Coordinates of C-alpha atoms in Angstrom, one line a residue:
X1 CA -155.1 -158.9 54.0
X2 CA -156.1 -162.4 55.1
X3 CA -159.7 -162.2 53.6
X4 CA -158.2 -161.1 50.7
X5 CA -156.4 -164.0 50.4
X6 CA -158.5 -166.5 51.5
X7 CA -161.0 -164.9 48.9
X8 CA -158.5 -165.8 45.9
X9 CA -157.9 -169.0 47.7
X10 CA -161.3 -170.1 47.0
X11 CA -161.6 -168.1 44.2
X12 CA -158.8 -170.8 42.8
X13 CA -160.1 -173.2 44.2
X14 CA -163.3 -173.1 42.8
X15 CA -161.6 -173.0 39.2
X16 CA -159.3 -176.0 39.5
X17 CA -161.9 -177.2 40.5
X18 CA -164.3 -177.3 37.9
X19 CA -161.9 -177.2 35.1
X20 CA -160.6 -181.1 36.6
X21 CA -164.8 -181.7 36.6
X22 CA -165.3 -180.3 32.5
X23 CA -162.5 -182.4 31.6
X24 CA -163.6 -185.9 33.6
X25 CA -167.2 -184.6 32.1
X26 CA -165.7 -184.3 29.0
X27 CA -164.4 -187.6 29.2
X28 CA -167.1 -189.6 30.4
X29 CA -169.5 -188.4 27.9
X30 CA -168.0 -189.4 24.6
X31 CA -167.8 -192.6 26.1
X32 CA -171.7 -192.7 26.4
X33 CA -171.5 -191.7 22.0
X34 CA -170.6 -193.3 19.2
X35 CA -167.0 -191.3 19.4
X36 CA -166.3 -194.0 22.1
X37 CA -165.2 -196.3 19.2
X38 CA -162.7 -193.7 18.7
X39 CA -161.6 -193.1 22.2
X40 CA -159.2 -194.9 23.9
X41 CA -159.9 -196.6 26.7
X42 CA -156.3 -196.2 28.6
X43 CA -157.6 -192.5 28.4
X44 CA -160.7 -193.2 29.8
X45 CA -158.9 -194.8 32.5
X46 CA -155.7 -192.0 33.3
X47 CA -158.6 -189.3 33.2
X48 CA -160.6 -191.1 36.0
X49 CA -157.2 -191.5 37.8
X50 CA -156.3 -188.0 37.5
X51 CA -159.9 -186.7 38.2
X52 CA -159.5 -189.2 41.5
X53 CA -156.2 -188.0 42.9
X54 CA -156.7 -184.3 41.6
X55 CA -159.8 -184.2 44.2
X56 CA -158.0 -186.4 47.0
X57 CA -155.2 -183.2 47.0
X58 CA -157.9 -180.8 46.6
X59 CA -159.6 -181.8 50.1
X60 CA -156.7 -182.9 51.7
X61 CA -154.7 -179.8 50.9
X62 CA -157.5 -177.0 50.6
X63 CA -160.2 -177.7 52.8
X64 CA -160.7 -176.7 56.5
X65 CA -162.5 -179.9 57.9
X66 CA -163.6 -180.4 61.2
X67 CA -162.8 -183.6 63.2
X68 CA -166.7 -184.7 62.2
X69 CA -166.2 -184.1 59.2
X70 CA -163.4 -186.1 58.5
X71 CA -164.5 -189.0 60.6
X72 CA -167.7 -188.5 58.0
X73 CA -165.9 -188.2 54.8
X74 CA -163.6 -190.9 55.4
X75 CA -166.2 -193.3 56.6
X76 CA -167.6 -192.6 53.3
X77 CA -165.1 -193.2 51.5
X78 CA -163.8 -196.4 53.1
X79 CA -167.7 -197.5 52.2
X80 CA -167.5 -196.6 48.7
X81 CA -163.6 -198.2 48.4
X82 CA -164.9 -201.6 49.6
X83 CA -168.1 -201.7 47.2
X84 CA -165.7 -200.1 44.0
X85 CA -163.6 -203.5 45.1
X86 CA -166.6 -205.9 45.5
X87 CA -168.6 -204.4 42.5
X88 CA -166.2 -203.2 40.4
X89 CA -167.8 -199.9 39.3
X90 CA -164.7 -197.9 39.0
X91 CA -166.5 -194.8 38.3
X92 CA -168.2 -194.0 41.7
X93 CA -165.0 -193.2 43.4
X94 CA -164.6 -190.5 41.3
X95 CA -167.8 -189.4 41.8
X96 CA -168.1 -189.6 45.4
X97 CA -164.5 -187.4 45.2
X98 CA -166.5 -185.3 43.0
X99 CA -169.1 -185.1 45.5
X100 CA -167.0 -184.2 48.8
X101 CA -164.6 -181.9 46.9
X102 CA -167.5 -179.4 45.6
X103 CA -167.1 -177.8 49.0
X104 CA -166.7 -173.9 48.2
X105 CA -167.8 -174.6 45.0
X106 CA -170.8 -172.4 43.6
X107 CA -173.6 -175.1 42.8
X108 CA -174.3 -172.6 39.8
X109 CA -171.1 -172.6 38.0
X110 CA -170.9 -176.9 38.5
X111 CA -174.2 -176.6 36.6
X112 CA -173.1 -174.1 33.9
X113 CA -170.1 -175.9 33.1
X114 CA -172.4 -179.4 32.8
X115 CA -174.4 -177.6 30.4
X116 CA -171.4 -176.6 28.2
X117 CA -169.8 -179.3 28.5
X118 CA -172.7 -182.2 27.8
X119 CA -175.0 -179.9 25.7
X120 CA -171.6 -179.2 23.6
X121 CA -170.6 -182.9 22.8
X122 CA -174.3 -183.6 22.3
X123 CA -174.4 -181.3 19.5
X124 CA -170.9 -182.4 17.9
X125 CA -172.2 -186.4 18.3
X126 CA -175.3 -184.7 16.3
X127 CA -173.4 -183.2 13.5
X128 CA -171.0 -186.3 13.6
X129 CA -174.0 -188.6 13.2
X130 CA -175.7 -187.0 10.7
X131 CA -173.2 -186.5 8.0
X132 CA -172.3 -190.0 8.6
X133 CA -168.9 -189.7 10.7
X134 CA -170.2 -191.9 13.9
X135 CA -173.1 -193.9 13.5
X136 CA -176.5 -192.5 14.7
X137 CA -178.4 -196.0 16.0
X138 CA -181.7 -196.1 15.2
X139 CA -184.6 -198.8 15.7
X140 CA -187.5 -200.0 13.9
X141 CA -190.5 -200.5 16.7
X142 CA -194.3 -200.5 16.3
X143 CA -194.2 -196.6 17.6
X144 CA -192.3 -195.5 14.4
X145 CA -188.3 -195.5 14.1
X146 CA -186.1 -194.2 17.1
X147 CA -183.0 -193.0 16.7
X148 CA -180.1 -191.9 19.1
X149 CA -178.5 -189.1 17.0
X150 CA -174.6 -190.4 18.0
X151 CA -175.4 -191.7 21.3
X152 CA -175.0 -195.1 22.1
X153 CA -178.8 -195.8 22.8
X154 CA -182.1 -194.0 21.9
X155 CA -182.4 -194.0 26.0
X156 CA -179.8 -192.3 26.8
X157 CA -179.8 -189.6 24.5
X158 CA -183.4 -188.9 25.9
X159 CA -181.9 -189.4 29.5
X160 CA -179.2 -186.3 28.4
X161 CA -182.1 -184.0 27.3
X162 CA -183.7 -185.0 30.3
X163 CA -180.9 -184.2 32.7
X164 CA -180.0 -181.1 30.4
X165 CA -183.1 -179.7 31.1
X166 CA -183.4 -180.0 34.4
X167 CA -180.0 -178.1 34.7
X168 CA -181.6 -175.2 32.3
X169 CA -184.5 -174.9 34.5
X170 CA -182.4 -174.7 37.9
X171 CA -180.4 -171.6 36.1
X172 CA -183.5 -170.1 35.1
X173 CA -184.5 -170.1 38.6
X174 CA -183.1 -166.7 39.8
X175 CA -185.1 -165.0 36.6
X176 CA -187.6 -167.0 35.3
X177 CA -189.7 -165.3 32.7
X178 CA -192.6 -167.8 30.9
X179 CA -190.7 -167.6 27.2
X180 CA -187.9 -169.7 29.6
X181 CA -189.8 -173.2 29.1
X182 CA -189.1 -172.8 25.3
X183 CA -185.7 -174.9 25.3
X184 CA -187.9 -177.7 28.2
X185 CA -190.6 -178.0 25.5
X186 CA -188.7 -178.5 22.9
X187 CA -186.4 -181.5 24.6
X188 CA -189.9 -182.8 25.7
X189 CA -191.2 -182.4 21.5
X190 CA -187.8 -184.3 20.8
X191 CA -187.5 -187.1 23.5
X192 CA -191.2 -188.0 22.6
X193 CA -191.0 -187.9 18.7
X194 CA -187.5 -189.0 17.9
X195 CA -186.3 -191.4 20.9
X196 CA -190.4 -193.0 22.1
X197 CA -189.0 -193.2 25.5
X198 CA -191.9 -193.0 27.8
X199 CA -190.0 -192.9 31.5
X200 CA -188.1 -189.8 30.3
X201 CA -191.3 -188.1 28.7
X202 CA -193.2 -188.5 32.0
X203 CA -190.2 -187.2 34.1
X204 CA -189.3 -184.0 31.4
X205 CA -193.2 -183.4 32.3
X206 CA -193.5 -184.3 35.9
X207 CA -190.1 -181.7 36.1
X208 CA -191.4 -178.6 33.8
X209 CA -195.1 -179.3 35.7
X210 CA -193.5 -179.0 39.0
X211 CA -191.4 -176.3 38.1
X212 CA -194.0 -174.4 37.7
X213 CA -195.7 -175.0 40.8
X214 CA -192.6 -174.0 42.4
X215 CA -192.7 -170.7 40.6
X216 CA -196.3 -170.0 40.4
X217 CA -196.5 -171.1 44.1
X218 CA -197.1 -167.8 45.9
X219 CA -200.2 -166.7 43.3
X220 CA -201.9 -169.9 44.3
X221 CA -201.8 -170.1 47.6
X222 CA -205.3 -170.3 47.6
X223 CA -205.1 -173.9 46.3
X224 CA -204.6 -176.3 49.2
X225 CA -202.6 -178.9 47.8
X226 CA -200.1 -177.3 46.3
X227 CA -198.3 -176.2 50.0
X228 CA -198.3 -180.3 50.9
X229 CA -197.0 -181.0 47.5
X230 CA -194.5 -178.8 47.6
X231 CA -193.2 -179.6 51.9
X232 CA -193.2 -182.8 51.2
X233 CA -191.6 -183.6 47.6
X234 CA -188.0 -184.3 49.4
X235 CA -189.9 -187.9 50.1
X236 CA -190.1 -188.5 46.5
X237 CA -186.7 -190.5 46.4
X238 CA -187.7 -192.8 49.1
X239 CA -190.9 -193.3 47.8
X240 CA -189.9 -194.1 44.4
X241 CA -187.2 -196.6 45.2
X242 CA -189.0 -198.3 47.7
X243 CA -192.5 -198.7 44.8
X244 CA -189.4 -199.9 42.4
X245 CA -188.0 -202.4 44.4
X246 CA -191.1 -203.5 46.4
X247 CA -193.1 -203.9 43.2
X248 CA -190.1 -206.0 41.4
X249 CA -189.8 -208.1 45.0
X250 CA -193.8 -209.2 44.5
X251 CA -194.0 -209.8 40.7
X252 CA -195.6 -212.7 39.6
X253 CA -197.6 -212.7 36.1
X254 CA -200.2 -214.4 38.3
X255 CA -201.4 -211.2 39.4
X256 CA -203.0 -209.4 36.6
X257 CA -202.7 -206.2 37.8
X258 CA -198.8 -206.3 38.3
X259 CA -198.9 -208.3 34.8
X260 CA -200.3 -205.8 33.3
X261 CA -197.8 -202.9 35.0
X262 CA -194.9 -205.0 34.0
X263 CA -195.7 -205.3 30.5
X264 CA -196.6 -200.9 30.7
X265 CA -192.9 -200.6 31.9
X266 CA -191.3 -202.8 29.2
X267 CA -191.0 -206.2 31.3
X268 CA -188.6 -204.2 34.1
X269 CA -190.5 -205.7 37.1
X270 CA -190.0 -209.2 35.7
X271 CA -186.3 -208.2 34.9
X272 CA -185.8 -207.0 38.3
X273 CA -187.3 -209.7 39.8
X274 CA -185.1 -212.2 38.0
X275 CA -182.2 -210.1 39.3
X276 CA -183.0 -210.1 42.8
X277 CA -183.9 -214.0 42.7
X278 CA -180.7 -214.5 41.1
X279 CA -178.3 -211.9 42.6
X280 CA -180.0 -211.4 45.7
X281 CA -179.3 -208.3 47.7
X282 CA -175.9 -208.1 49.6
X283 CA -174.3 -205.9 52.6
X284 CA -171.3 -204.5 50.6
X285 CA -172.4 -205.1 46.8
X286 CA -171.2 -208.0 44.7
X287 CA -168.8 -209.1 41.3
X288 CA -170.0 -207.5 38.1
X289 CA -173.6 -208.9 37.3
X290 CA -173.5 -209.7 33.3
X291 CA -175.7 -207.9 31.6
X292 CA -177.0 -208.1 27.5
X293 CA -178.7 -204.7 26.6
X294 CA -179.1 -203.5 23.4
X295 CA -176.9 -200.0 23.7
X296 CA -173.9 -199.4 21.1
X297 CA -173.0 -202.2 18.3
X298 CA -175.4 -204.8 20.4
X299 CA -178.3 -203.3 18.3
X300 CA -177.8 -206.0 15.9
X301 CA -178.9 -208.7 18.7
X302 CA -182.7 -206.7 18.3
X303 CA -182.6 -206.7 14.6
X304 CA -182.0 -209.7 14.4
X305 CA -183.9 -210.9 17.5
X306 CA -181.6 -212.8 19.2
X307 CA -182.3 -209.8 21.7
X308 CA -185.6 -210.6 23.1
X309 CA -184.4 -214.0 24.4
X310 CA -181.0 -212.9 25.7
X311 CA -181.8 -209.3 26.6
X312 CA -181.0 -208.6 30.8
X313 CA -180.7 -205.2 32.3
X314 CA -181.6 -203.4 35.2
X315 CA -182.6 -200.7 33.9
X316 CA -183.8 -199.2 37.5
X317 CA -181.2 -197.0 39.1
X318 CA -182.3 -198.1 42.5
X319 CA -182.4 -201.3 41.9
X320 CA -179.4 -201.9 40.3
X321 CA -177.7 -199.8 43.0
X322 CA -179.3 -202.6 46.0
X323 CA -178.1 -205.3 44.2
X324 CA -174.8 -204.5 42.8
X325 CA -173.6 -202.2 45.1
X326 CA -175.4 -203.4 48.4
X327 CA -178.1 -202.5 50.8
X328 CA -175.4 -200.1 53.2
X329 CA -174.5 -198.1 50.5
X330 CA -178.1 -197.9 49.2
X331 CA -179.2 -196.9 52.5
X332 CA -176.4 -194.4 53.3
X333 CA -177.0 -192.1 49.5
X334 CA -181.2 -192.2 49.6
X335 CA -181.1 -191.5 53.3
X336 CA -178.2 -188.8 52.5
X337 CA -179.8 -187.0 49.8
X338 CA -183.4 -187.3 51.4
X339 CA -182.2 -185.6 54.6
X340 CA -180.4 -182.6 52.4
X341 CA -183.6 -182.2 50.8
X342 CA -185.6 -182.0 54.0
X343 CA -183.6 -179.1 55.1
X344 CA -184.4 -177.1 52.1
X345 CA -187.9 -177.8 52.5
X346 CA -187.0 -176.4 56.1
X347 CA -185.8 -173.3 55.0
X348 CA -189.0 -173.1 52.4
X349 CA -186.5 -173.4 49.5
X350 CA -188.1 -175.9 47.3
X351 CA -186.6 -175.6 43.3
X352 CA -183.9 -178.8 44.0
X353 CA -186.4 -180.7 46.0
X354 CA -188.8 -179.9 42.9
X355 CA -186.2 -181.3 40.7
X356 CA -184.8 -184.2 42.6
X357 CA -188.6 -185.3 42.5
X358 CA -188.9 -185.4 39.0
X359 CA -185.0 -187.7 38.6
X360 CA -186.8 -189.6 41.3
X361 CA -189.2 -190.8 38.8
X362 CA -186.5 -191.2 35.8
X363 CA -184.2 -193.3 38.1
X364 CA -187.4 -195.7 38.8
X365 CA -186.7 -196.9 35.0
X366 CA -183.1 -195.6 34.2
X367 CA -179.5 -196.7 35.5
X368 CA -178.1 -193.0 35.5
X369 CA -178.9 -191.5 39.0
X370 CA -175.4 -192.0 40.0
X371 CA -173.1 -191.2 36.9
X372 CA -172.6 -187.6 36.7
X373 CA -172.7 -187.3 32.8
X374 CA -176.4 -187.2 32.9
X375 CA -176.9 -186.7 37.2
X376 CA -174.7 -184.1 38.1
X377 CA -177.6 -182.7 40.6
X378 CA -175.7 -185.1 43.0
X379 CA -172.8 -182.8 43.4
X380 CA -175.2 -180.2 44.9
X381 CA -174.7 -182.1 48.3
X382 CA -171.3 -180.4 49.6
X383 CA -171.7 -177.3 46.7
X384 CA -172.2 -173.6 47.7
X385 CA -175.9 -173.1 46.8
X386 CA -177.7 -169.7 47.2
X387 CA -181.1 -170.5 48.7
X388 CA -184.3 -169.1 45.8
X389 CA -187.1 -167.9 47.1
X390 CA -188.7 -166.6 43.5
X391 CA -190.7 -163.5 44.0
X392 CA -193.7 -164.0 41.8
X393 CA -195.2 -160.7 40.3
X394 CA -196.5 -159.7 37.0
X395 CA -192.5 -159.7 35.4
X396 CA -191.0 -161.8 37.8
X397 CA -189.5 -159.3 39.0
X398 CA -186.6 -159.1 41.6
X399 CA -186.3 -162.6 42.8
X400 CA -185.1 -163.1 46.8
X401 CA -182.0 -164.8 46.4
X402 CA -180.7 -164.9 50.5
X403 CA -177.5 -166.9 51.8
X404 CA -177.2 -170.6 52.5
X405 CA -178.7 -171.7 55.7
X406 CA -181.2 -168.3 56.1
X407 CA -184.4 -169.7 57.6
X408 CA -187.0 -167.5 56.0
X409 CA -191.2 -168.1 56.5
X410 CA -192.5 -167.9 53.1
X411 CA -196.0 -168.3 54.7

């Protein structure tokens, strides 16, 4: 009788649960469309709130913590308080609630609701855009015109098809069948030809590449590097934001070499340079930095090219998460998430270091690692996640899926 109830316990659980996550999701993505001119921003504000306090009751009433635990989660949280009140960035308290209340939450069904969610406002800001009811920005570059089909800027829509198809992929995981890639080819045929954003391009390719690796893995064994590629991708995030920052700490257009890098990434290494000499890098974050990019009705500042003199934006997740939100918290999420990956590379289980490796690469050059419209691979920290160990055979057929935390030797 207990298990029975403690089954429909989490069985509720996990449902208020992710209906309070659709409807913060929900939220926070018109906000990154063109509807956001029609969205209020008192809304905005009561569903963040809500989500914040909904998740505060869910842990404190509903989950079973240890005394490490808590000491844990509260430390984190009074981490994350102090920089929400230094940086202002509102959102990642929310997030990190997000985050810690995902416990007895199926990884899976986070994931399926993302894609309903996102890939369903997506398609209305589409529609929307395209008869003319929100306005679909578009830009006139040497490359040919890019346009944003009802999303605020041609990067972030390619960021959402990016981050959509990563969440595909993961789902497919448990019965992946070649014909599967379809939907990942065609974001990567769309991203390239309708938005010309390079960093998402490489990362859509770097993903669907090392996907299949991943899944391909145990009918090449033969090939020696793909067991060290695979072992040691949870080191991707540590590399990339280390190369992001290091390179943008040593820019100078004396050097040719890094001249010539900056100018291959858009001018971000003289950007984040700027920002660092400017901002510098703090303990617990700083005040809002001002920023002029070019996303929403600030399109006209390019057109008219006011832009390219005023235009400042760190556009690199990792740096702008050192400088505004300081070198603790920095430390505390890459070390987090790089020691969670380890232990699936432990237990042979490599599809979300896989992943992580190629969001790695996106966050290098995009400011979305931490916001869960696009990221929402971040709430896989505290989730319930079933541990894949895809069975390769002529179909595919019956894929191991075994229980969290079963050491198996793949070998």
């Amino acid at each position: 009788m207990k298990r029975f109830k403690w089954r429909c316990l989490v069985q509720n659980y996990q449902a208020v649960y992710l209906m309070i996550f659709a409807v913060y999701l929900a939220s926070v993505t018109l906000q990154t469309t063109t509807f956001n001119v029609m969205y209020p921003h008192k809304l905005g504000v009561l569903v963040e709130l809500a989500t914040l306090a909904a998740m505060f009751g869910l842990i404190v009433g509903f989950q079973a913590l240890t005394p490490r635990q808590i000491i844990g989660e509260v430390s984190l949280l009074a981490l994350v308080t102090v920089v929400t009140l230094t940086s202002g960035a509102h959102y990642l308290l929310p997030t990190v609630m997000l985050v810690l209340a995902a416990r007895q939450v199926s990884f899976r069904r986070i994931m399926q609701v993302y894609l309903a969610v996102v890939g369903s406002i997506l398609l209305l800001a589409f529609i929307a855009a395209e008869i003319g009811l929100i306005k679909n920005i578009t830009f006139v570059t040497d490359d040919g015109v890019r346009q944003s089909f009802g999303v605020v800027y041609t990067t972030d829509f390619a960021a959402h098809i990016f981050y959509i198809c990563a969440a595909y992929l993961y789902l497919q995981a448990r019965r992946f069948r070649l014909v599967m890639l379809i939907p990942a080819l065609l974001g990567l045929v769309v991203i390239y030809q309708f938005t010309k954003t390079m960093t998402d391009t490489i990362a859509l390719l770097v993903l669907i590449s090392g996907y299949l690796v991943y899944v391909y893995r145990r009918k090449h064994q033969h090939v020696k590097w793909l067991r060290p590629l695979l072992r040691y991708s949870f080191l991707t995030l540590p590399i990339a934001s280390g190369l992001m920052i290091g390179l943008s700490n040593i820019f100078n257009y004396q050097d040719k070499l890094l001249a010539t890098l900056n100018d291959a990434l858009s001018t971000r290494l003289a950007l984040g340079q700027n920002a660092l000499l400017a901002y510098g890098v703090k303990l617990f974050g700083q005040s809002p930095i001002p920023i002029n990019g070019w996303g929403g009705d600030r399109v006209n500042t390019f057109t008219n090219g006011v832009g390219l003199t005023t235009y400042f934006f760190i556009d690199s997740s990792f740096l702008n998460m050192l400088i505004s939100y300081g070198l603790l918290f920095t430390v505390v999420v890459l070390a987090g998430i790089t020691w969670f990956l380890y232990q699936w590379t432990r237990q042979n289980d490599y599809l979300l270091p896989v992943i992580m490796m190629a969001i790695a690469i996106s966050s290098m050059f995009d400011q979305h690692f931490l916001e869960v419209t696009y990221n929402s691979f971040i709430l896989m920290l505290f989730a319930e996640l079933p541990s894949y160990h895809t069975t390769v055979g002529a179909a595919f057929d019956q894929p191991i899926v075994s229980p969290r935390g079963a050491l198996t030797d793949e070998s």
